[in-house]
Each structure stands twice: as C-alpha cells, then as structure tokens.
Coordinates of C-alpha atoms in Angstrom, one line a residue:
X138 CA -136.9 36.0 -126.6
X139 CA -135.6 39.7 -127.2
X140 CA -136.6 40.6 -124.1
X141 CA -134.0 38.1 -122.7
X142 CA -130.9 38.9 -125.3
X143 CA -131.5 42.1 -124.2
X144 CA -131.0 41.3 -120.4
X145 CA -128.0 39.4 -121.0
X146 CA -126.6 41.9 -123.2
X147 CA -127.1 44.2 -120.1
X148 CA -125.9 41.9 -118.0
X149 CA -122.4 41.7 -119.4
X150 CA -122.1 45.1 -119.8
X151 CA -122.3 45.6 -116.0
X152 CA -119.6 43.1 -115.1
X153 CA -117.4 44.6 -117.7
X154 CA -117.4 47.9 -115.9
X155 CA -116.8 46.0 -112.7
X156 CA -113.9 44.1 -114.1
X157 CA -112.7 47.4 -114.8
X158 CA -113.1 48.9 -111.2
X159 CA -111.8 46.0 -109.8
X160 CA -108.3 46.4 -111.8
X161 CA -108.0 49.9 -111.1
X162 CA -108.1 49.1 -106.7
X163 CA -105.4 47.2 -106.6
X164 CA -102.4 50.1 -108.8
X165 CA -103.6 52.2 -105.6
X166 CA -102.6 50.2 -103.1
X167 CA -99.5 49.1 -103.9
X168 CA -98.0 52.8 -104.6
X169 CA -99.1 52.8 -100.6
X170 CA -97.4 49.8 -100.0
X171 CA -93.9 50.7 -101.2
X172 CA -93.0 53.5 -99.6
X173 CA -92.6 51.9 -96.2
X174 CA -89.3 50.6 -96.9
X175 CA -87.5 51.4 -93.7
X176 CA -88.4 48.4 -91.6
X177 CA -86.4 46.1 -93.6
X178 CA -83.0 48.0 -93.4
X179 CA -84.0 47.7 -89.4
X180 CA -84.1 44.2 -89.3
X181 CA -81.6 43.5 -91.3
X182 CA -78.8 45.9 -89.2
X183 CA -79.4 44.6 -85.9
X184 CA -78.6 40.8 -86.0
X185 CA -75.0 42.0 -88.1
X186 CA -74.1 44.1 -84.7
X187 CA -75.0 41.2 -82.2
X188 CA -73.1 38.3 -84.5
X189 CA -70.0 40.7 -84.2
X190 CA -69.9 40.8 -80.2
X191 CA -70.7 37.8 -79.6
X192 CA -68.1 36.4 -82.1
X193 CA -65.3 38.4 -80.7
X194 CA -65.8 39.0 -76.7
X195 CA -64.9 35.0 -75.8
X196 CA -61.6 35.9 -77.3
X197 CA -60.9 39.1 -75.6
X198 CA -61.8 37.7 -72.3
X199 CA -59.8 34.3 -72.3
X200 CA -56.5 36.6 -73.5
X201 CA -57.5 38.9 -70.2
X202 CA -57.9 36.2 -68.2
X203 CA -54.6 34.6 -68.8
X204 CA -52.7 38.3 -68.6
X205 CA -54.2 38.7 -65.1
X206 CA -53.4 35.2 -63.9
X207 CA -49.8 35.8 -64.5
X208 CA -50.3 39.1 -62.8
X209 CA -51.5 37.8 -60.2
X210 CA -48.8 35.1 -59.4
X211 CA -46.2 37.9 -59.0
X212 CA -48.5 38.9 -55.9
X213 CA -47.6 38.3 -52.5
X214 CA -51.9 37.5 -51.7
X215 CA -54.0 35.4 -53.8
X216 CA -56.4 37.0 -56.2
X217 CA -59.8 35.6 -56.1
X218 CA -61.5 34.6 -59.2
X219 CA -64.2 37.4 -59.4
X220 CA -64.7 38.0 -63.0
X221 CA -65.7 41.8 -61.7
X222 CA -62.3 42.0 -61.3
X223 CA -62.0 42.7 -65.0
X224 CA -64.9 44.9 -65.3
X225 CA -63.4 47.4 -62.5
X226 CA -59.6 47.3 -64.5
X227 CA -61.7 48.7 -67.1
X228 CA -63.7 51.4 -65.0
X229 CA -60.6 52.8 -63.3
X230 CA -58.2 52.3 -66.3
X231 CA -60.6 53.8 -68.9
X232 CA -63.8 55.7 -67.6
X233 CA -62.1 56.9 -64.1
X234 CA -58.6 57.3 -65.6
X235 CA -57.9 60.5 -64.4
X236 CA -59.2 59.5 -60.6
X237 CA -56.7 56.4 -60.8
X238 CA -53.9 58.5 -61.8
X239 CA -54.0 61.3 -59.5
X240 CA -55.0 58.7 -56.5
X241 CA -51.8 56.7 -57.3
X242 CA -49.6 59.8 -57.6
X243 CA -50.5 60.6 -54.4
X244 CA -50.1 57.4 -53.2
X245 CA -46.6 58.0 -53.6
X246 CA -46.5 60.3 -51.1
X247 CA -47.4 57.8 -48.5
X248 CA -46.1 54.8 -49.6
X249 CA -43.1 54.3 -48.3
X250 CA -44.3 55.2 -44.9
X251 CA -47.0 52.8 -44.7
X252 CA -44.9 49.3 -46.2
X253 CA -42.6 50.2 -43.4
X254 CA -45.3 50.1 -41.2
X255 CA -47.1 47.0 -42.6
X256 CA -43.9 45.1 -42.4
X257 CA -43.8 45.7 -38.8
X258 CA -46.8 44.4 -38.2
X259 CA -46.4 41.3 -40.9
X260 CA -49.4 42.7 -43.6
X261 CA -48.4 42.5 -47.0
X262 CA -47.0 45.4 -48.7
X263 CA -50.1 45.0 -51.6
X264 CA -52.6 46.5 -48.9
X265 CA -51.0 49.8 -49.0
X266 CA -53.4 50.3 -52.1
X267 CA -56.1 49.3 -49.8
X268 CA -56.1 53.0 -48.9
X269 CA -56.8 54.3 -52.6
X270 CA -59.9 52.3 -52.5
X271 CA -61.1 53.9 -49.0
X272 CA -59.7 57.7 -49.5
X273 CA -57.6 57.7 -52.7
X274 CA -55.0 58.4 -50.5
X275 CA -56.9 61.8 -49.6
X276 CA -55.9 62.8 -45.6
X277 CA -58.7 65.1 -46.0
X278 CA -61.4 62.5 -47.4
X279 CA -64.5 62.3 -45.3
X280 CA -67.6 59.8 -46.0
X281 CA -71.5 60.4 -45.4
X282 CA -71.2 58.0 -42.4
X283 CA -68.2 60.2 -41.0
X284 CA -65.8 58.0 -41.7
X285 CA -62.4 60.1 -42.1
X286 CA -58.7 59.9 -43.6
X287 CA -57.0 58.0 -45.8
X288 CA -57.7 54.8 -44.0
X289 CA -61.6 55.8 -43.1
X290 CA -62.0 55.2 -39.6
X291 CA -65.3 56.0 -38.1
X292 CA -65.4 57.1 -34.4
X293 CA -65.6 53.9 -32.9
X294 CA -63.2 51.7 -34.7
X295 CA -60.4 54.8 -33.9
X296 CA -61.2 55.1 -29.9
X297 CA -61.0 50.8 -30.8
X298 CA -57.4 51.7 -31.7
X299 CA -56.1 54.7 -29.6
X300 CA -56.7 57.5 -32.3
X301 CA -57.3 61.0 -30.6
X302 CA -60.2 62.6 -31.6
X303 CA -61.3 66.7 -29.8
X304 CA -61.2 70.1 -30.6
X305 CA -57.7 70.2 -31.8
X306 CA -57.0 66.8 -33.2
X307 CA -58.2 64.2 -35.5
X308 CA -55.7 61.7 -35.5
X309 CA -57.8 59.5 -38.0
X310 CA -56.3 62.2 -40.7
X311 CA -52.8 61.7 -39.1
X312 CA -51.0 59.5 -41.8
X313 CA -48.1 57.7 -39.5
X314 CA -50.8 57.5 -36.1
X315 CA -53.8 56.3 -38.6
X316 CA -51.7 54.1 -40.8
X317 CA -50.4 52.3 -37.6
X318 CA -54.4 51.9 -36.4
X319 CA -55.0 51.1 -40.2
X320 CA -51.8 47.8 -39.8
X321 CA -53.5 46.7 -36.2
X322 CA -57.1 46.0 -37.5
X323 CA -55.9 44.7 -40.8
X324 CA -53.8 42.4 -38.5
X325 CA -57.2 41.4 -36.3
X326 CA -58.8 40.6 -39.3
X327 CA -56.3 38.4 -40.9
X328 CA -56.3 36.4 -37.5
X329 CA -59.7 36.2 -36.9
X330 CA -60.8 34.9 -40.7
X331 CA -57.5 33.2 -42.0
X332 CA -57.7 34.9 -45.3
X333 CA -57.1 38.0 -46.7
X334 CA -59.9 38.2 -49.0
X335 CA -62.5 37.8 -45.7
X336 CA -60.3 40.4 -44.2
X337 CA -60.4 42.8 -47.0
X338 CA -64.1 42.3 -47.0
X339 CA -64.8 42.6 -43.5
X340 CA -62.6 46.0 -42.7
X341 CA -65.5 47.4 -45.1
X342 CA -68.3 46.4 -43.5
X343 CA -67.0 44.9 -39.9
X344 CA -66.3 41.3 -38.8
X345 CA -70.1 40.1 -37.5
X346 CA -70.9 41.2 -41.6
X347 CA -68.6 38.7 -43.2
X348 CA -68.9 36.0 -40.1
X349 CA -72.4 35.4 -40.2
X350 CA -72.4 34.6 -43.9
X351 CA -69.9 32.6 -43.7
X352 CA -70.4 28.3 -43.0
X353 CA -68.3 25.1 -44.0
X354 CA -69.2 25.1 -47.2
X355 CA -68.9 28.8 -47.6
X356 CA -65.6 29.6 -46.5
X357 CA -64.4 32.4 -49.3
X358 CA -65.0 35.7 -50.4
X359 CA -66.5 34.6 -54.0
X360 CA -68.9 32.2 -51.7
X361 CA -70.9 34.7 -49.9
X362 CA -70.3 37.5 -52.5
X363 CA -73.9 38.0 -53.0
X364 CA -74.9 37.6 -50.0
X365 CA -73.1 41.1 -48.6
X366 CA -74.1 44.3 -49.2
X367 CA -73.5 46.2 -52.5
X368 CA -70.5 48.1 -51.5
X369 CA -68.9 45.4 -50.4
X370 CA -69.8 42.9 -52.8
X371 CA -67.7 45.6 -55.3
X372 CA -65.3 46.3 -52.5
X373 CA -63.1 43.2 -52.8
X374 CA -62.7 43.4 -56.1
X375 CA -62.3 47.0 -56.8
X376 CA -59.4 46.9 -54.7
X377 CA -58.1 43.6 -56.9
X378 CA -58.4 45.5 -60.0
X379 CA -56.5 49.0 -58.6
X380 CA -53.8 46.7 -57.4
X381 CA -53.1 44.8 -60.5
X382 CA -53.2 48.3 -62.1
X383 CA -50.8 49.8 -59.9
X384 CA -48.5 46.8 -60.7
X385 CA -48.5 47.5 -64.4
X386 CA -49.4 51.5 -64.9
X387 CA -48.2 51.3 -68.8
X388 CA -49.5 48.5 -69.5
X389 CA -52.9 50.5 -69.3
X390 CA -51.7 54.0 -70.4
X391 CA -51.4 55.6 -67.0
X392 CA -48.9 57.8 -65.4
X393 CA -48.7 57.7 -61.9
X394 CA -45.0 58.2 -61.5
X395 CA -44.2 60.9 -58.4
X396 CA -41.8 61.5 -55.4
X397 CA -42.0 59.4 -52.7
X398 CA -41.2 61.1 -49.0
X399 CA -39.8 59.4 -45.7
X400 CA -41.9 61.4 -43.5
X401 CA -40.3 62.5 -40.3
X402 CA -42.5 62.7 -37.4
X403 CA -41.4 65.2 -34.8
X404 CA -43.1 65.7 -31.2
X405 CA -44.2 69.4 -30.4
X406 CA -42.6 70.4 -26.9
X407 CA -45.0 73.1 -27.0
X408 CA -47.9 74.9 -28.6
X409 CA -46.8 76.2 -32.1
X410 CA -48.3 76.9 -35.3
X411 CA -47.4 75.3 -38.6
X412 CA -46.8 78.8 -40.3
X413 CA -43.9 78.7 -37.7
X414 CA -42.7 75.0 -38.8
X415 CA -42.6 75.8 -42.1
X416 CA -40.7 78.6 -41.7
X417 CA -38.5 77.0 -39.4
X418 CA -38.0 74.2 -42.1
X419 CA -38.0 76.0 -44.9
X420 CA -41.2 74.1 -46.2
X421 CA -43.9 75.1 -48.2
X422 CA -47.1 75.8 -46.3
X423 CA -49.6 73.7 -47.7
X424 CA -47.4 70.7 -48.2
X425 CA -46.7 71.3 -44.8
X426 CA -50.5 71.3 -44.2
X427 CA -51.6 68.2 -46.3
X428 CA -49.1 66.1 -44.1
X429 CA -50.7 67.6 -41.0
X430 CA -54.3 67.6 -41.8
X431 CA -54.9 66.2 -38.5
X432 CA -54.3 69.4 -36.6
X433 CA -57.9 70.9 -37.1
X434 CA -56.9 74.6 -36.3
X435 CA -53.2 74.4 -37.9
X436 CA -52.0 74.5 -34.4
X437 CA -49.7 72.0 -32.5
X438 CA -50.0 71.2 -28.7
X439 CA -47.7 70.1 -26.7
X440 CA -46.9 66.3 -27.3
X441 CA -48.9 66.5 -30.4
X442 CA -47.2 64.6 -33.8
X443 CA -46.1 67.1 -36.1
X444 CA -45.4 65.4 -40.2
X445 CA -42.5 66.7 -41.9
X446 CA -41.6 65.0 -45.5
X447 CA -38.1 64.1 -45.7
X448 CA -37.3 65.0 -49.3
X449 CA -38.2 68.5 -48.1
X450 CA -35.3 68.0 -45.6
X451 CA -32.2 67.2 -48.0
X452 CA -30.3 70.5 -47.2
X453 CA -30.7 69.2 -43.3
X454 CA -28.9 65.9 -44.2
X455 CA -25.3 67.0 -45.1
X456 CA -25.1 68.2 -41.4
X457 CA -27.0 65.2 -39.7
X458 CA -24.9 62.1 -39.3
X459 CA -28.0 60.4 -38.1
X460 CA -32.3 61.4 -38.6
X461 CA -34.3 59.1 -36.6
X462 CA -37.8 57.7 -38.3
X463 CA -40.7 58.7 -38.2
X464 CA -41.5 57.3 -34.6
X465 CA -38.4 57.8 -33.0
X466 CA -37.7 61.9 -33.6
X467 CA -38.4 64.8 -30.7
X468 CA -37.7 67.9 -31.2
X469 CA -34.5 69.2 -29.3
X470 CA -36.1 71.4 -26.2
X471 CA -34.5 74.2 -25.3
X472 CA -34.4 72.6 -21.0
X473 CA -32.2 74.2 -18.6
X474 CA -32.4 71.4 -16.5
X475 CA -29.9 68.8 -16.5
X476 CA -30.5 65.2 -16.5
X477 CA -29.5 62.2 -14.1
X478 CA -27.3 60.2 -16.7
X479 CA -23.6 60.3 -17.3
X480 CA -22.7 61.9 -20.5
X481 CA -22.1 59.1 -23.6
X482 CA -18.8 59.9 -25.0
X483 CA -17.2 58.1 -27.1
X484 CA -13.1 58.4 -27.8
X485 CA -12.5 60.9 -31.4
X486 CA -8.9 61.1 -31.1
X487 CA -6.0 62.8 -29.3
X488 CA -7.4 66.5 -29.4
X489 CA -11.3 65.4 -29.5
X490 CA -13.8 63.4 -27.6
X491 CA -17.1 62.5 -29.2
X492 CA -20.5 63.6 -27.8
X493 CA -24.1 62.0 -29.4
X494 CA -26.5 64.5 -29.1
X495 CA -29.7 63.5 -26.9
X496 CA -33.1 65.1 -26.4
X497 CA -33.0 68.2 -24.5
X498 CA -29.9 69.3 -25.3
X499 CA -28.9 72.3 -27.3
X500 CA -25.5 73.8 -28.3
X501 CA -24.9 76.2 -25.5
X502 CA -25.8 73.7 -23.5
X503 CA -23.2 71.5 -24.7
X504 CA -20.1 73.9 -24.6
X505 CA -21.4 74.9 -20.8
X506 CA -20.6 70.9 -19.9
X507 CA -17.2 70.6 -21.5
X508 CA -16.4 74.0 -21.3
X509 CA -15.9 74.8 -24.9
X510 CA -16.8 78.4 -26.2
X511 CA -19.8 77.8 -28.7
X512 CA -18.3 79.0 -31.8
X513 CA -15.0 76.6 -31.3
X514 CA -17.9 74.2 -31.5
X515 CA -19.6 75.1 -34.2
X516 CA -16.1 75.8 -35.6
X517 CA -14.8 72.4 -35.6
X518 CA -18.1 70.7 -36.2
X519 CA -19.2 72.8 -39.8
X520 CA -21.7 74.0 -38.1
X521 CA -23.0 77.4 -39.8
X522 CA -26.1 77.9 -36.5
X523 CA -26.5 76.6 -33.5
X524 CA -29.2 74.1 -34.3
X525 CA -28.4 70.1 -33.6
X526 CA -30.5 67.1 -33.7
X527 CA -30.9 64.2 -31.6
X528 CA -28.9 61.5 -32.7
X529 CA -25.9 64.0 -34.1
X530 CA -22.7 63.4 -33.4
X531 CA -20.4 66.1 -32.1
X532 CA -16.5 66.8 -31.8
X533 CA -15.8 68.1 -28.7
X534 CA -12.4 69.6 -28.1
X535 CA -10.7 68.4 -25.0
X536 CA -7.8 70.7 -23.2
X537 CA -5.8 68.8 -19.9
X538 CA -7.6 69.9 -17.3
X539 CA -10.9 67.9 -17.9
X540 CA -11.8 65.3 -16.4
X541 CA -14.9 64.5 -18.9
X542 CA -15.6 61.1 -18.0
X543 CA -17.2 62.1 -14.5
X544 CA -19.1 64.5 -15.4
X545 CA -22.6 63.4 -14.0
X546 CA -25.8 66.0 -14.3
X547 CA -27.5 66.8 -11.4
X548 CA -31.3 65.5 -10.8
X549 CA -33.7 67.2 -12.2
X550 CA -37.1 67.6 -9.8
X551 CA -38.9 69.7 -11.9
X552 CA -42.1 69.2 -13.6
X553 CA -44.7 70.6 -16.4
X554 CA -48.1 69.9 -15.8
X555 CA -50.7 68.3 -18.7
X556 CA -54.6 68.6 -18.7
X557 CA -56.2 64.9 -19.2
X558 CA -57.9 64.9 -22.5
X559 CA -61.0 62.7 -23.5
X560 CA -59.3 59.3 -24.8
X561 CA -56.1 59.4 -23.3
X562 CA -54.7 56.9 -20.8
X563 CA -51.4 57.7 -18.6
X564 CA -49.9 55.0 -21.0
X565 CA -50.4 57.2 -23.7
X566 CA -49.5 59.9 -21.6
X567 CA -46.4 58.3 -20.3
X568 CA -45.4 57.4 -24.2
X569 CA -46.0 61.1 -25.0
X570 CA -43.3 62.5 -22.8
X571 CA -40.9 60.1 -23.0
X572 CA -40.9 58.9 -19.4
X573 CA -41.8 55.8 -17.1
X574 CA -45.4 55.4 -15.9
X575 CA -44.6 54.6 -12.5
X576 CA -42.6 57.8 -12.1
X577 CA -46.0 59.7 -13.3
X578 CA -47.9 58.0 -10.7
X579 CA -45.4 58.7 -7.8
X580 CA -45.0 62.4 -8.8
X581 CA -49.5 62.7 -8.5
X582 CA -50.2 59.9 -6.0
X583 CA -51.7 57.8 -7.9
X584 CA -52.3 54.0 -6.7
X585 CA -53.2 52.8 -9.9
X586 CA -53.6 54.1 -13.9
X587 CA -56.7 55.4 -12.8
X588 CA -57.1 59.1 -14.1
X589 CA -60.4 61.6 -15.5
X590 CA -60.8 64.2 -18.4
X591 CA -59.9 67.5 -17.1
X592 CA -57.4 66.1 -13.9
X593 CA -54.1 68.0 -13.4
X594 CA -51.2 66.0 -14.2
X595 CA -47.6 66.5 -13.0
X596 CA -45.2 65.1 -15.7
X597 CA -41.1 65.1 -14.4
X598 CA -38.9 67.0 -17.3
X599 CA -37.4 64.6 -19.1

C-alpha cells in the first residue's frame, strides 16, 4: 500500500515539472512572433492607392473627352474615336515636350508654303502637321529604311512623283519640289479610299497595306486598327493628337510661336554656290543652307531650284513693285540676245512710258532699247544698283524722236546645251528652261519625247 502512495506521489511530481515546461514554450514563441510586423502595413497600403485611381480616372477622362470633341469640331477632317488619341496628347505635351515644341517652331518655317500648296491641290490645311509626325519638319531627317525629308519619301514613291534624285540633288529634301510630291500622293490617297483617316494610314505604310484589310464591314481606320502594323496602328493617331495640340499650344503649356517665311524659289541659270547666294542676298549661310538641303554639295546647277526665305528679303521689297511666288521666279540672266516679242509698254505719262521687266533682261539692256543712259534710269526709277527683277516695273523716259511702240527684238537662234540626267524627261526639261517642247525636239531632231541619260541636248535661249 506504501509502495503505491509512493508511486503516485512520484507520479504527480513529474507532471508538475512538465506543466512547468510546457508554460515556459509558449513566452518564447510569441517574442518571435511579434517582431514581424511589416507585412501588415503592406497590405494595408496597397488597396488605399488602387481605390484612389480608380475613383478618380473615369472623371478625368469623360472631362478629356468632351474638351477634345469640341476641338475636334473646329477641324476641317473628322477625328476618329481612337482613345490613343489621348494617350499620345499626353506623350508629346508632357514626356516629349521639348520635341513638340521645337518640331512646331520649325513648322513655322514651312507652313505657309505648304497650305498654299495643299490648297491648290484641294488637301486640307490640317495635313501640313502631317509632316511633324514623318520628319518634325526636319529637311535633313533620314529614316533606317532611307526614307528622307520632311515628307519621307523613299526612292520609289519620289521617281513615282518626279523628284530628282543623283550626285548633286536630292529633291526629296527640297521643301517647295517635295511638298508638291507630298500634296499629289495625299491627293491619290484621298481618291482611292474616300477618307482621310485610310489615307493618313496608308501614306505610312502604302495603299495594298490599308486595302487588303479593309471589307464592308470594315470600312474605317478604328476597324482594322489592329490588324496594321505597329507603326501604323500609332500613326493615325499620333498625328490626331499633334494636330489638336498644335490647335491649342497654351492650353498644354507649350510655346511654339516663330516667324513664318514666304519662300521664294529662284531657278539657277548657271552653276553657283550658295556661299555666293547668300552673299548676293545678304543671307545668313546656314539659313541659307537648311532651305536648300537638297543641294548635296552646296552647289547649284543650272536649272536647279534655289530656296530663299522671304522675310530675309524685306530690304528687297521697297524696290520691287511685284515678287513672283515661289514657282513663278527666275533669276534675271545676264543674255545678250534679244528675244522675238514686241516690247510690253504700258502708257506712264507725258514724259514717261512704262516698261515691266521680263526674264533675261538687265538694266543696260534696257536703256540700250530706249536709248536712255543707265543712270537717268536708275535716276528716275530710285534705283541705288543696277539690279531689277522680273515682274518690276520701270519708268522709262521718252524724248520725240522714238518711235517705242515698234520696237521688235530680233530672233534669237542661239542655244545652250544640257546633259540628260537619270529621271528627267524633256517635259521636265522643257519646264526647266522655260520653253515649248516641240521647239526642243525640232532644234535635236527628235520624232518623239524619246531621249537617254548622258544624250546632248540643244535647248534655244530663252
């Protein structure tokens, strides 16, 4: 009976001392368990950031959305409802601001050149900022596939259109020649899709890209958006988004305000240098040089297209009754030879009759037909110089003795020769020199407009 007080004595002795052990276990692991803490303040944070977006965007976006559509009814194209429209504001207003403004201030230096153009040829004045898309307006702007100037042409699509491309000349960089290549294909494309979303979309990629995606129930840009390739699925509406910014400048905190130049366009009757022009226009060199960045070695050849801004050309004006645009201007040759067509004169008064200046012509010149000693001329015209224009209008002074209204030149049979370049046709040709095709063809024997690179050509002085 002792023997088994004894063991249960024992007995609850040992599970005391357990009892103890047991409490002891569980003060160590929870010090462990405390100091993670971090977790919590994790997962409590993130769902306070997504509620905030996602209560405020909706919002933000219908208030966009409504802006724009007003925007957009001021236009003389309809925008397409591409909400990346928004997305690229953002990217060139914000993230790319600095890009956007220059591009757009540089813009200006073209602009009015090439709406005149695009009213000519019926394209709406908004795709001049088609260009700030393709080159940012950047003459000099070349693309890995080789596509060049402010409009991008690549090789084919600017023999497709006349531009002269050799050794000399790039005419893609030429910005009244390219702009004019830039109005016909625009033009094309209009005609060929009936929309100028399709049109925008295809002079990025071509017309078999945009026609082959396209079917009856498909018939929009936003329809077959996906199914183009990447560039051209941004394409569209990048140029959307630069447009409506252009519009509105302040409205997103840019500054794109700059001169805007009426660019003259003067033919080279020989081979001259632009160091020369500039001098001989008082123009700075490189401005000079960014409006001729298709002369490739700064050098103009005969019948080449030589840029001058107009603004740089305000001390001329005082002096020039009348400046020809940009595709109407020659420069005056100094030509010996006279020309087959009475004189124009038109009656000034008593003492003077009134003489229009035409190509070829230069003061001596004048005052040898009527006469006149040069500096009565220049005399009674203001004239500090002997240089004139096409298109001025001259005072002539008339003494008894003349009989001015018969005077008739004598014909002129002489010639200057031209080397066929690669590209050019004797229509070109014939448009370069001012003179009738047919009269090209009688003075080489030619029985049709059939000529080769490298033939001799005889070209009658105009």
């Amino acid at each position: 009976m002792k023997k088994k007080y004894i063991f249960l004595y024992i007995s609850a002795l040992v599970l005391t001392s357990c009892s103890v052990a047991v409490k002891d276990v569980p003060k160590k692991q929870t010090k462990i368990e405390k100091k993670p803490s971090l977790p919590e303040k994790v997962i409590t944070y993130k769902p306070e950031r997504k509620e905030i977006i996602v209560k405020n965007k909706p919002n933000i976006e219908l208030e966009e959305k409504q802006i724009l559509q007003k925007e957009a009814n001021s236009l003389n194209i309809p925008i397409p409802e591409d909400e990346d429209i928004q997305k690229f504001i953002y990217e060139y207003a914000v993230n790319k601001k600095k890009f956007t403004e220059v591009a757009l201030r540089r813009a200006n230096y073209f602009l009015p050149l090439v709406k005149d153009i695009f009213s000519k040829y019926n394209i709406p004045e908004e795709l001049s900022y088609l260009a700030v898309v393709e080159s940012g307006y950047n003459p000099y702007a070349t693309s890995i596939s080789g596509a060049a100037g402010i409009w991008q042409f690549i090789p084919s699509t600017a023999k497709r259109y006349g531009l002269r491309i050799d050794d000399y000349v790039d005419e893609r960089r030429d910005p009244v020649k390219s702009t004019i290549a830039a109005a016909k294909y625009l033009q094309y494309l209009y005609n060929y899709f009936g929309r100028w979303d399709l049109a925008i979309a295809a002079y990025n990629c071509g017309e078999k890209c945009i026609s082959t995606k396209l079917s009856t129930e498909k018939y929009k840009f936003t329809d077959i958006k996906y199914d183009l390739p990447d560039q051209t699925r941004e394409y569209v509406p990048r140029f959307f988004a630069l447009l409506l910014i252009a519009q509105n400048p302040e409205k997103y905190g840019l500054d794109i305000a700059g001169n805007k130049y009426e660019i003259i366009t003067e033919i080279a009757d020989r081979e001259i240098t632009l160091d020369e022009i500039a001098k001989k226009y008082k123009i700075d060199y490189e401005v000079l040089k960014f409006y001729n960045a298709h002369l490739k070695k700064e050098i103009a050849l005969d019948g080449v297209n030589i840029n001058i801004p107009k603004l740089m050309l305000a001390e001329f004006d005082k002096r020039y009754i009348y400046i020809p645009k940009y595709n109407n201007t020659q420069i005056v040759k100094e030509n010996k030879n006279q020309q087959k067509q009475p004189i124009q004169l038109v009656s000034y008064s008593k003492d003077y009759k009134q003489h229009i200046v035409k190509e070829g012509e230069t003061l001596y010149r004048i005052s040898k037909i009527y006469n006149v000693d040069i500096e009565e001329l220049k005399k009674v015209n203001n004239l500090t110089d002997n240089n004139i224009s096409v298109g001025m209008v001259l005072k002539i002074p008339i003494n008894s003795e003349q009989k001015i209204s018969n005077i008739v030149f004598k014909e002129n049979k002489k010639y200057i020769t031209h080397i066929v370049k690669e590209g050019e046709t004797l229509y070109r040709i014939s448009k370069m020199y001012n003179t009738d095709i047919e009269e090209i063809k009688k003075l080489n024997n030619l029985s049709d407009n059939t000529i080769s690179v490298g033939q001799v050509l005889k070209i009658p002085e105009s």
